Structures are given as C-alpha cells and as structure tokens.
XYZ file of C-alpha atoms in Angstrom:
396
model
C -0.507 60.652 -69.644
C -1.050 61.971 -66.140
C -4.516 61.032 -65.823
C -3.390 57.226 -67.350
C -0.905 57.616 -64.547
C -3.148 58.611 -61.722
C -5.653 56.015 -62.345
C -2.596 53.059 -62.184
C -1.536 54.689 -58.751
C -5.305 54.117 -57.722
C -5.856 50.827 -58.806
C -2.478 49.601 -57.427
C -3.683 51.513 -54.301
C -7.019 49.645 -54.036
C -5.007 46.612 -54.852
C -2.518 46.979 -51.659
C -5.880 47.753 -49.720
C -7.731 44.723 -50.740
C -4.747 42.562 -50.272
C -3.780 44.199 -46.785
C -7.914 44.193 -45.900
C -7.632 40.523 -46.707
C -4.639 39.677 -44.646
C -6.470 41.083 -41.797
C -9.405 38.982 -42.013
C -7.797 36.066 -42.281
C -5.827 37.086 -38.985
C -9.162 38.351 -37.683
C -10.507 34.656 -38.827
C -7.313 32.457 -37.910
C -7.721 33.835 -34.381
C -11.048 33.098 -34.002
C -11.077 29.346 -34.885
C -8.342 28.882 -32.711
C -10.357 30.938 -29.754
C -13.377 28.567 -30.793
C -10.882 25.529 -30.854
C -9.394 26.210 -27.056
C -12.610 26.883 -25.753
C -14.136 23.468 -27.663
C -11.033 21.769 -26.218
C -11.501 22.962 -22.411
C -15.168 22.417 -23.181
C -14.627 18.522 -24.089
C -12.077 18.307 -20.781
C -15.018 19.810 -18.632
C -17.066 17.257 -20.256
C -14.941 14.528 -19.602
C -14.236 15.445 -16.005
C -18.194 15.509 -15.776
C -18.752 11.860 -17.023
C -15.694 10.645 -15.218
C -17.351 12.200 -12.047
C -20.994 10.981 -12.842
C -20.014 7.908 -14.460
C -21.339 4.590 -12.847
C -17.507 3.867 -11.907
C -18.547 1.442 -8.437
C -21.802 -0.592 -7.826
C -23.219 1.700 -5.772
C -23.492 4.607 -8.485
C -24.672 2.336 -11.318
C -27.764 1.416 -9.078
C -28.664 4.829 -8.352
C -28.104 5.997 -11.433
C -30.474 3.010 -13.226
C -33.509 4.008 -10.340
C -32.755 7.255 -12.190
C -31.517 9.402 -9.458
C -28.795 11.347 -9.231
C -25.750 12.046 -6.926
C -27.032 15.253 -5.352
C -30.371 13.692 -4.375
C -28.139 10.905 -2.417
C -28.125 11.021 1.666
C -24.903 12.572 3.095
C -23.107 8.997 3.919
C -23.676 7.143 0.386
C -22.137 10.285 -1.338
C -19.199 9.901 1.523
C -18.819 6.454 0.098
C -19.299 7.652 -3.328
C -16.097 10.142 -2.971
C -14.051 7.665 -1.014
C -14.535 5.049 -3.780
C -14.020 7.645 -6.695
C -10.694 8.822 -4.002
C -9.403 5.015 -4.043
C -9.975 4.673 -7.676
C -8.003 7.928 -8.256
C -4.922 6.358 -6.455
C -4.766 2.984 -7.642
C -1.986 3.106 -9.930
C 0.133 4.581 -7.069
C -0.862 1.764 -4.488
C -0.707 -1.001 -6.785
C 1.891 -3.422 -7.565
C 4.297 -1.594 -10.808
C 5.707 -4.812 -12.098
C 4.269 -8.454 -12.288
C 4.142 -10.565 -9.510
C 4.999 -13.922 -11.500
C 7.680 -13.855 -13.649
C 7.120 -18.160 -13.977
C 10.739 -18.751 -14.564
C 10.836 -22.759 -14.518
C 13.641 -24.195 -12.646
C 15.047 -27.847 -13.497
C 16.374 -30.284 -11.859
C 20.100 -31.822 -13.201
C 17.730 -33.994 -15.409
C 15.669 -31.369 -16.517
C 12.695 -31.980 -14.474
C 10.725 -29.404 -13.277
C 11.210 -28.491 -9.240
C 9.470 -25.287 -8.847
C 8.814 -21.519 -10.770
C 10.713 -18.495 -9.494
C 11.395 -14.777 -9.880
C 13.672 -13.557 -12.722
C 16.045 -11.945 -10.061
C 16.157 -15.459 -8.320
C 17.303 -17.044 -11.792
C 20.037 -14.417 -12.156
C 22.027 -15.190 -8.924
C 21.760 -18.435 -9.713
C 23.202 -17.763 -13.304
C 25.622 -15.423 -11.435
C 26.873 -18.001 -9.002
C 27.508 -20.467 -11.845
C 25.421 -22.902 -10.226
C 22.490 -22.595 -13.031
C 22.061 -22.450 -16.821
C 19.211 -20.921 -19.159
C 17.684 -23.854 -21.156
C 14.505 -25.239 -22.378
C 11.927 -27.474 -21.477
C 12.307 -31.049 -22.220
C 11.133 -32.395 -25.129
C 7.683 -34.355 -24.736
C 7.287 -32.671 -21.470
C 3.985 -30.847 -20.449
C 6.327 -27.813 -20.192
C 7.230 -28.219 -23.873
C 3.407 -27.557 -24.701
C 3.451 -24.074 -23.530
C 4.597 -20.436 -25.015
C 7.146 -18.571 -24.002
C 8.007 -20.918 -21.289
C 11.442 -19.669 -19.666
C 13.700 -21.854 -18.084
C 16.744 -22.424 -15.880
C 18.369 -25.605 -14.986
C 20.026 -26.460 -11.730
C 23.725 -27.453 -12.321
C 23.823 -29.227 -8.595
C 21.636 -31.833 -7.135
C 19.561 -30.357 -5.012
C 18.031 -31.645 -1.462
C 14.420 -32.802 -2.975
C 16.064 -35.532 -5.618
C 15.294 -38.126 -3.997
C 11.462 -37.512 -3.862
C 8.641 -40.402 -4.662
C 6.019 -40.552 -6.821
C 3.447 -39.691 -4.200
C 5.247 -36.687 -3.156
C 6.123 -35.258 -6.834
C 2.086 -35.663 -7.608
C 0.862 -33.954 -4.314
C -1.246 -30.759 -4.243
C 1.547 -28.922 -2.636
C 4.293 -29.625 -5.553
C 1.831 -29.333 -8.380
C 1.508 -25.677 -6.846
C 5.239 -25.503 -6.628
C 5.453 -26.379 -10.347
C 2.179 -24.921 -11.634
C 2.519 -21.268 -13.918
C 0.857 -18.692 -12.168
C -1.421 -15.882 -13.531
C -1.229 -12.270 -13.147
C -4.164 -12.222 -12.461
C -7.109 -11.408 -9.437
C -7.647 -14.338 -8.215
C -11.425 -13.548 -7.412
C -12.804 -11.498 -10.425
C -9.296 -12.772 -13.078
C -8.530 -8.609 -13.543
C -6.112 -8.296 -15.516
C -5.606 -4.223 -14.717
C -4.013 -2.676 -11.815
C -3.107 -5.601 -9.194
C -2.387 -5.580 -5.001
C -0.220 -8.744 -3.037
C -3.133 -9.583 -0.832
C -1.592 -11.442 2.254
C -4.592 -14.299 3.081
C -2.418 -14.104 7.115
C -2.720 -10.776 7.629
C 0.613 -9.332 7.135
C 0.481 -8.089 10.894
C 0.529 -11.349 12.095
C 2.676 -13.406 9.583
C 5.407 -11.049 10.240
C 5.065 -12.091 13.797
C 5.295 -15.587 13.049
C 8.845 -18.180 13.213
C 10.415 -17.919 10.007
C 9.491 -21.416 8.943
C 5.545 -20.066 8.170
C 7.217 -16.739 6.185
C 10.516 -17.610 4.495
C 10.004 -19.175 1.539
C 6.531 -19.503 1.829
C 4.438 -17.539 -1.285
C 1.392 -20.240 -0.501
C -0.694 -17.696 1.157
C 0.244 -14.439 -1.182
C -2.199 -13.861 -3.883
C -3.413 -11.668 -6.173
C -5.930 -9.071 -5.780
C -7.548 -5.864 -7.852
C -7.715 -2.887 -5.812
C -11.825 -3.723 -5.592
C -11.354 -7.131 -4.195
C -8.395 -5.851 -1.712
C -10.834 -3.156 -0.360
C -13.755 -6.171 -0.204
C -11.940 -8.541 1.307
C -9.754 -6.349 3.885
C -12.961 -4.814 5.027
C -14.156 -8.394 6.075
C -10.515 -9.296 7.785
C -10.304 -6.038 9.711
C -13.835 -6.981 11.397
C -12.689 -10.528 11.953
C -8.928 -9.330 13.198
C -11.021 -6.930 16.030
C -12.532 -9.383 16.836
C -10.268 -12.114 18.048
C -8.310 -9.222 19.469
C -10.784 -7.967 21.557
C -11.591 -11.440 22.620
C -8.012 -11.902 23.694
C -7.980 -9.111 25.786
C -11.115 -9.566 27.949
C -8.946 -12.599 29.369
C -5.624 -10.512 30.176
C -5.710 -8.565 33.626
C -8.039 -5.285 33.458
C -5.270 -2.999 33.859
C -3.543 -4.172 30.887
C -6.070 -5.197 28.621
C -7.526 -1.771 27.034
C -4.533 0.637 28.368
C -3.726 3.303 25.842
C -0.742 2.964 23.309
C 0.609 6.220 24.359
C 0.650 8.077 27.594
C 0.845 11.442 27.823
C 3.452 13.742 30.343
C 1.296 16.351 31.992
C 4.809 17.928 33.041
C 5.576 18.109 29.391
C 2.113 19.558 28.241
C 2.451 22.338 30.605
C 5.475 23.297 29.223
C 3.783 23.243 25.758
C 1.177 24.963 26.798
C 3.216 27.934 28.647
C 5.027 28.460 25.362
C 2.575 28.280 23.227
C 0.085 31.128 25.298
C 3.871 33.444 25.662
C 4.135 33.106 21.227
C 0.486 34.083 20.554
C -1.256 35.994 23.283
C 2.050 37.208 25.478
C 0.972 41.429 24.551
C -1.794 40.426 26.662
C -1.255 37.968 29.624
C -0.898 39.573 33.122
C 2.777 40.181 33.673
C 3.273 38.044 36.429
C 1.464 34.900 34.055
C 4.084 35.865 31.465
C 6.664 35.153 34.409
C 5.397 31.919 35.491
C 5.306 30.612 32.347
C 9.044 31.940 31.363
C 10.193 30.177 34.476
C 8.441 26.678 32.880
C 10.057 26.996 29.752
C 13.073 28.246 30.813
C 13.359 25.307 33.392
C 12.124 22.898 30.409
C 15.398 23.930 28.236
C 18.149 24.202 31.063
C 17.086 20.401 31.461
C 17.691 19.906 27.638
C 20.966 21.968 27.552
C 24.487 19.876 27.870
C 26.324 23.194 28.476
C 26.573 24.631 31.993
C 27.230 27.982 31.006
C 24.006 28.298 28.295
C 22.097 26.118 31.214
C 22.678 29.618 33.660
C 22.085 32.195 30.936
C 18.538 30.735 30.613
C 18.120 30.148 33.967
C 19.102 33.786 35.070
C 16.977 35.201 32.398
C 19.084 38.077 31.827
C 18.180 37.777 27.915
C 14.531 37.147 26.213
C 13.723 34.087 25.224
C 14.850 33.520 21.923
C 11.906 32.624 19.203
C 14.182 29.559 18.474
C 13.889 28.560 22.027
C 10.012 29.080 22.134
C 9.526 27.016 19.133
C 11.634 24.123 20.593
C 9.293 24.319 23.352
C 6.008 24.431 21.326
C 7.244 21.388 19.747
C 7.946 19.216 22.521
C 6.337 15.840 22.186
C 4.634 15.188 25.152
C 3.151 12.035 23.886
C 5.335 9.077 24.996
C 4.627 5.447 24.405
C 2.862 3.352 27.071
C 5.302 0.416 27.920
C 2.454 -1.347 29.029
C 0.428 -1.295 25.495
C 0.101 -4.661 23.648
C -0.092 -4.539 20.160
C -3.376 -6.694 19.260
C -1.459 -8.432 16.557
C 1.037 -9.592 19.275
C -1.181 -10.461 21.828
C -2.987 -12.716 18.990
C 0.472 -14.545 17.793
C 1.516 -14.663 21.858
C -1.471 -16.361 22.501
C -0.613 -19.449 20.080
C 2.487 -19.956 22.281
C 4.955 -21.366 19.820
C 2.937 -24.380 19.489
C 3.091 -25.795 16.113
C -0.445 -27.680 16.056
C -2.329 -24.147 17.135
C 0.155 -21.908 14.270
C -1.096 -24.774 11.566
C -4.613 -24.193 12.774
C -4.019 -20.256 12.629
C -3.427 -20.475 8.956
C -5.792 -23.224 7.756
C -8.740 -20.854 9.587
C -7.144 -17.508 7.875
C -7.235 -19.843 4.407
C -10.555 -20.762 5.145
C -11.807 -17.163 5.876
C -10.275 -15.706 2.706
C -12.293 -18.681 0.540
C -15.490 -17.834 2.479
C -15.241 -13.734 1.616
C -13.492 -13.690 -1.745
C -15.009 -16.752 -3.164
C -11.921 -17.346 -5.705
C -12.291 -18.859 -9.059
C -8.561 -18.230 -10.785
C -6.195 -19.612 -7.434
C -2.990 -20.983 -9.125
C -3.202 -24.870 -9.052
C -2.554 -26.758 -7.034
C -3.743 -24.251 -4.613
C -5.454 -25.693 -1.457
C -6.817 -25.154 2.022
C -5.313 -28.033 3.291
C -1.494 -27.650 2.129
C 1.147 -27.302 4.348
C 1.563 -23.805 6.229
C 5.304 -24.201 6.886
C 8.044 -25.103 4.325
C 9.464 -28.917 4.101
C 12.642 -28.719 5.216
C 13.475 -32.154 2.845
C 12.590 -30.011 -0.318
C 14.851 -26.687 0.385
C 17.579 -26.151 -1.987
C 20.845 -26.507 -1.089
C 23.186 -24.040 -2.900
C-alpha cells in the first residue's frame, strides 16, 4: 500500500515537473520570438530609412545611381544638393497648401447663366446675406454635362448683365467661367501643391489694388518640384532687373546697406559682454571703464531718476539682470536710406498704366518660357487683361 502510494506521489511529482518544465519553455520560447520580432521590426525600419535615403527620390540621384555609383563616391556640392533636395522633400507637407485651391463653386446669373467660379466661403456670405441661393445647372447647359457640379445663383442683377456676345465668348470670361484643376499646372501633380504667384508676390503686393484685388489670373498651381524650378529661374531674373535699377540711382544710395550699425551701441555690448565672461581676469581699471559704459548705457534707458543715480553712483554691483540687458542690446538699426529692390522695381514703373500692363504680360511671358505649362485652366492666356474690368464687378 505504501509503496503503491509512493510511486503515485512520484509520478504526480514528475507530472507537476514536466508541466512546470513546459511552462517555462514556452515562456523561454514566447520571449524569444517576440525578441526576434522587435529586432525584425527595427531591422525592416532601418531598412526602410536606408532605401528612403538611397532611393532615386530627385533626378539627380536616379542618374548617378543608373552610371552605377553611389552617394559616397559623389563630390562634396552634388551630395549638398542631394541633402537639400531630400531636406525640401522632407518638409513638403508642412509648406504646401492643406486644403484645395479650387473649390469651382459656379455662380449664376438671375437667369441661371454662368458668371464666374468661386470659393465655398465666397458662396456662404452670399447665402448668408440672402442675396444668393444653392441650385443647379440649367438644363441643356454645358454645365449640366458635368459631375458634381455645385452651384449658387445670384438673387440680384449684377453689374456685367448687360454684356455682348463678343465679350461673354472672350478668353478672359471663358477663364472666369472655366472649372479649374487641382492640379500642377506644369507636370498635372496631383500630390502635395504650392500657390505659385507668376508676379512675384514681392512686387504684386506693391502694386494699385486694381492688378491684386480680385485678380486670381496670375495665381497658379505648382508641386513643390516645379515651385523650386521655377523660383530658382525668377530669383535670377528678379536680381537682375534690380541690380539694373540701381546702377542708375545716385552711388550713395544705390548699394547702401539695409541696416546700419551704432558703434556707440556695440561698445556697450561689447563692455558687457567681456565684464560676464572674462571679468576674474580683466585689469581692474578695464573692469572700471567698462562698468562706467554700461552703467551710462542703462541710466539712459531708465525713466526713474532715483534708479538713474543708484547706477550711476555705483554704490551696488551690477546686477546680472542689468548685464544681460546690456548683452542684448540691438545695435543693428535700419538704414533709412535702404531701398528695398522690389520697391525700387514697382517705383520705377511710376504709376503708369501702359508700363504696369507691360510688367505683367513680361512676368506671364517668363513663367511660360521656364515652366513650359501644359494643364493652365482655360481660357488662360498671355494676353488677358492684368487689371480687373471695372464693368464686370459685382455689385452686392
């Protein structure tokens, strides 16, 4: 009976064993797949960050990497382009435009004729002024043909009702009426997008407000490649015609510097700077001198006669509040003399309506010449009018 006993208590023994030598092995095993998985799964990231890095992301890397060579055999400046391309390409959801440019809201006339596309914020003050109603496009109408066309009729006659035949077919009102892409205009991306200003935005903003308000003629569509493509080409040209400006202004103005700086002010800069870092070991009477500037630099920007005095009199230390006002002084002031070279370009078309046209037909021409588009909105052209038509602004 005991022995029957004693060999139950073993085999229930080796039972527990096995089961508890089993547990542990498949704790033993359970942590070492999911080891082997983290280290797969960091193993995969460093291999994506690799390709991401080496992949042929810009022309320039493709072609070196079809010859066969790669990045680290590169000169110095193509792998500085290299990193500023991969840099840009990083950062172009951040720089780029987060909602569509075109929302191609149709807006009708009291007859339900098409006048002219326009935001969705645009069609909800007009909803919200009760002077326009959503609708849809009349029947038989071009309009009609298309999906998902959205539309808004005017509830008021507006200024441009009395327009011809001539004028409704012209380039300029086709544009006015034509649905516009979301597109690049040079390459048709349909990815991350930048409002490329064909005036540079330095000058239009310069401009009278008849060639800005109003006026989306000359604001197109870009990806981030053609942006970087085409700016490159306007920054060369906008040089250019500044620096040609300027040889013909007087010689003292022409290349002055935009900021001028106050040697008064520097010294005190200096002083305060050399008394916070090397004071322990400046000759004593140096440490006095340059107290004496800074103190006189902060009883000039004190209001209060009796603080003025205390500094002055130096009865107390120089606080490290005070030395780090003085450290901080801007001694850089701006030169009242400095033209910007975007207004010395606008100044020198003198209000003169025939030279701002031919300012903006040149700039249109220019942005055909580098970009080469194939996807402008239509009605698009060179030739259309740079300033808005008074007779065709809505009255509301």
């Amino acid at each position: 009976m005991v022995s029957s006993t004693n060999t139950t208590l073993k085999a229930a023994a080796l039972s527990v064993g096995a089961a508890a030598a089993l547990g542990v092995i498949f704790l033993l095993h359970s942590r070492t797949f999911s080891k082997k998985r983290k280290q797969q799964s960091k193993a995969n990231d460093v291999k994506k960050k690799e390709q991401e890095r080496t992949s042929p992301d810009t022309t320039t890397t493709s072609f070196y990497n079809q010859l066969g060579i790669s990045e680290e055999d590169l000169p110095d400046h193509i792998r500085r382009d290299i990193h500023k391309q991969r840099k840009r390409k990083s950062k172009e959801a951040m720089i780029s435009m987060k909602t569509p440019m075109y929302d191609n809201i149709h807006m009708l006339d009291e007859n339900r004729e098409p006048i002219c596309t326009i935001s969705m914020k645009k069609a909800k003050w007009y909803i919200r002024k009760n002077i326009g109603e959503w609708t849809t496009a009349k029947e038989g109408s071009v309009l009609a043909k298309e999906k998902d066309v959205k539309c808004i009729r005017l509830l008021f006659t507006h200024n441009g009702a009395k327009e011809t035949e001539e004028t409704k077919k012209s380039s300029e009102k086709l544009y006015l009426r034509s649905t516009k892409q979301n597109i690049c205009v040079c390459c048709g991306s349909d990815g991350h997008h930048i409002r490329h200003y064909i005036v540079p935005y330095a000058y239009r903003s310069l401009l009278p407000d008849d060639y800005k308000s109003h006026m989306s003629h000359d604001i197109v569509i870009l990806c981030p490649d053609c942006h970087v493509r085409c700016e490159r080409s306007t920054k060369k040209r906008m040089k250019r015609m500044e620096t040609d400006l300027r040889m013909k202004m007087t010689q003292a103005d022409a290349f002055c510097s935009p900021v001028i700086e106050d040697a008064h002010l520097y010294h005190v800069r200096s002083c305060a700077i050399a008394l916070v870092k090397w004071k322990d070991t400046i000759p004593e009477e140096k440490v006095f001198e340059y107290e004496t500037t800074v103190r006189s630099y902060l009883a000039e920007c004190c209001k209060n006669e009796t603080e003025r005095e205390m500094i002055l009199t130096g009865d107390e230390p120089l606080t490290k509040a005070q030395l780090q006002k003085a450290c901080s002084v801007k001694y850089r002031v701006k030169n009242p003399r400095f033209v910007p070279g975007s207004e010395v370009v606008v100044r020198s078309l003198d209000d003169d309506r025939k030279k701002i046209e031919e300012f903006i037909v040149d700039w249109r021409k220019h942005f055909i010449a580098v970009v080469d588009p194939k996807y402008m909105p239509t009605g698009w052209r060179v030739d259309n009018p740079v300033a808005k038509d008074s007779s065709f602004v809505l009255l509301v």
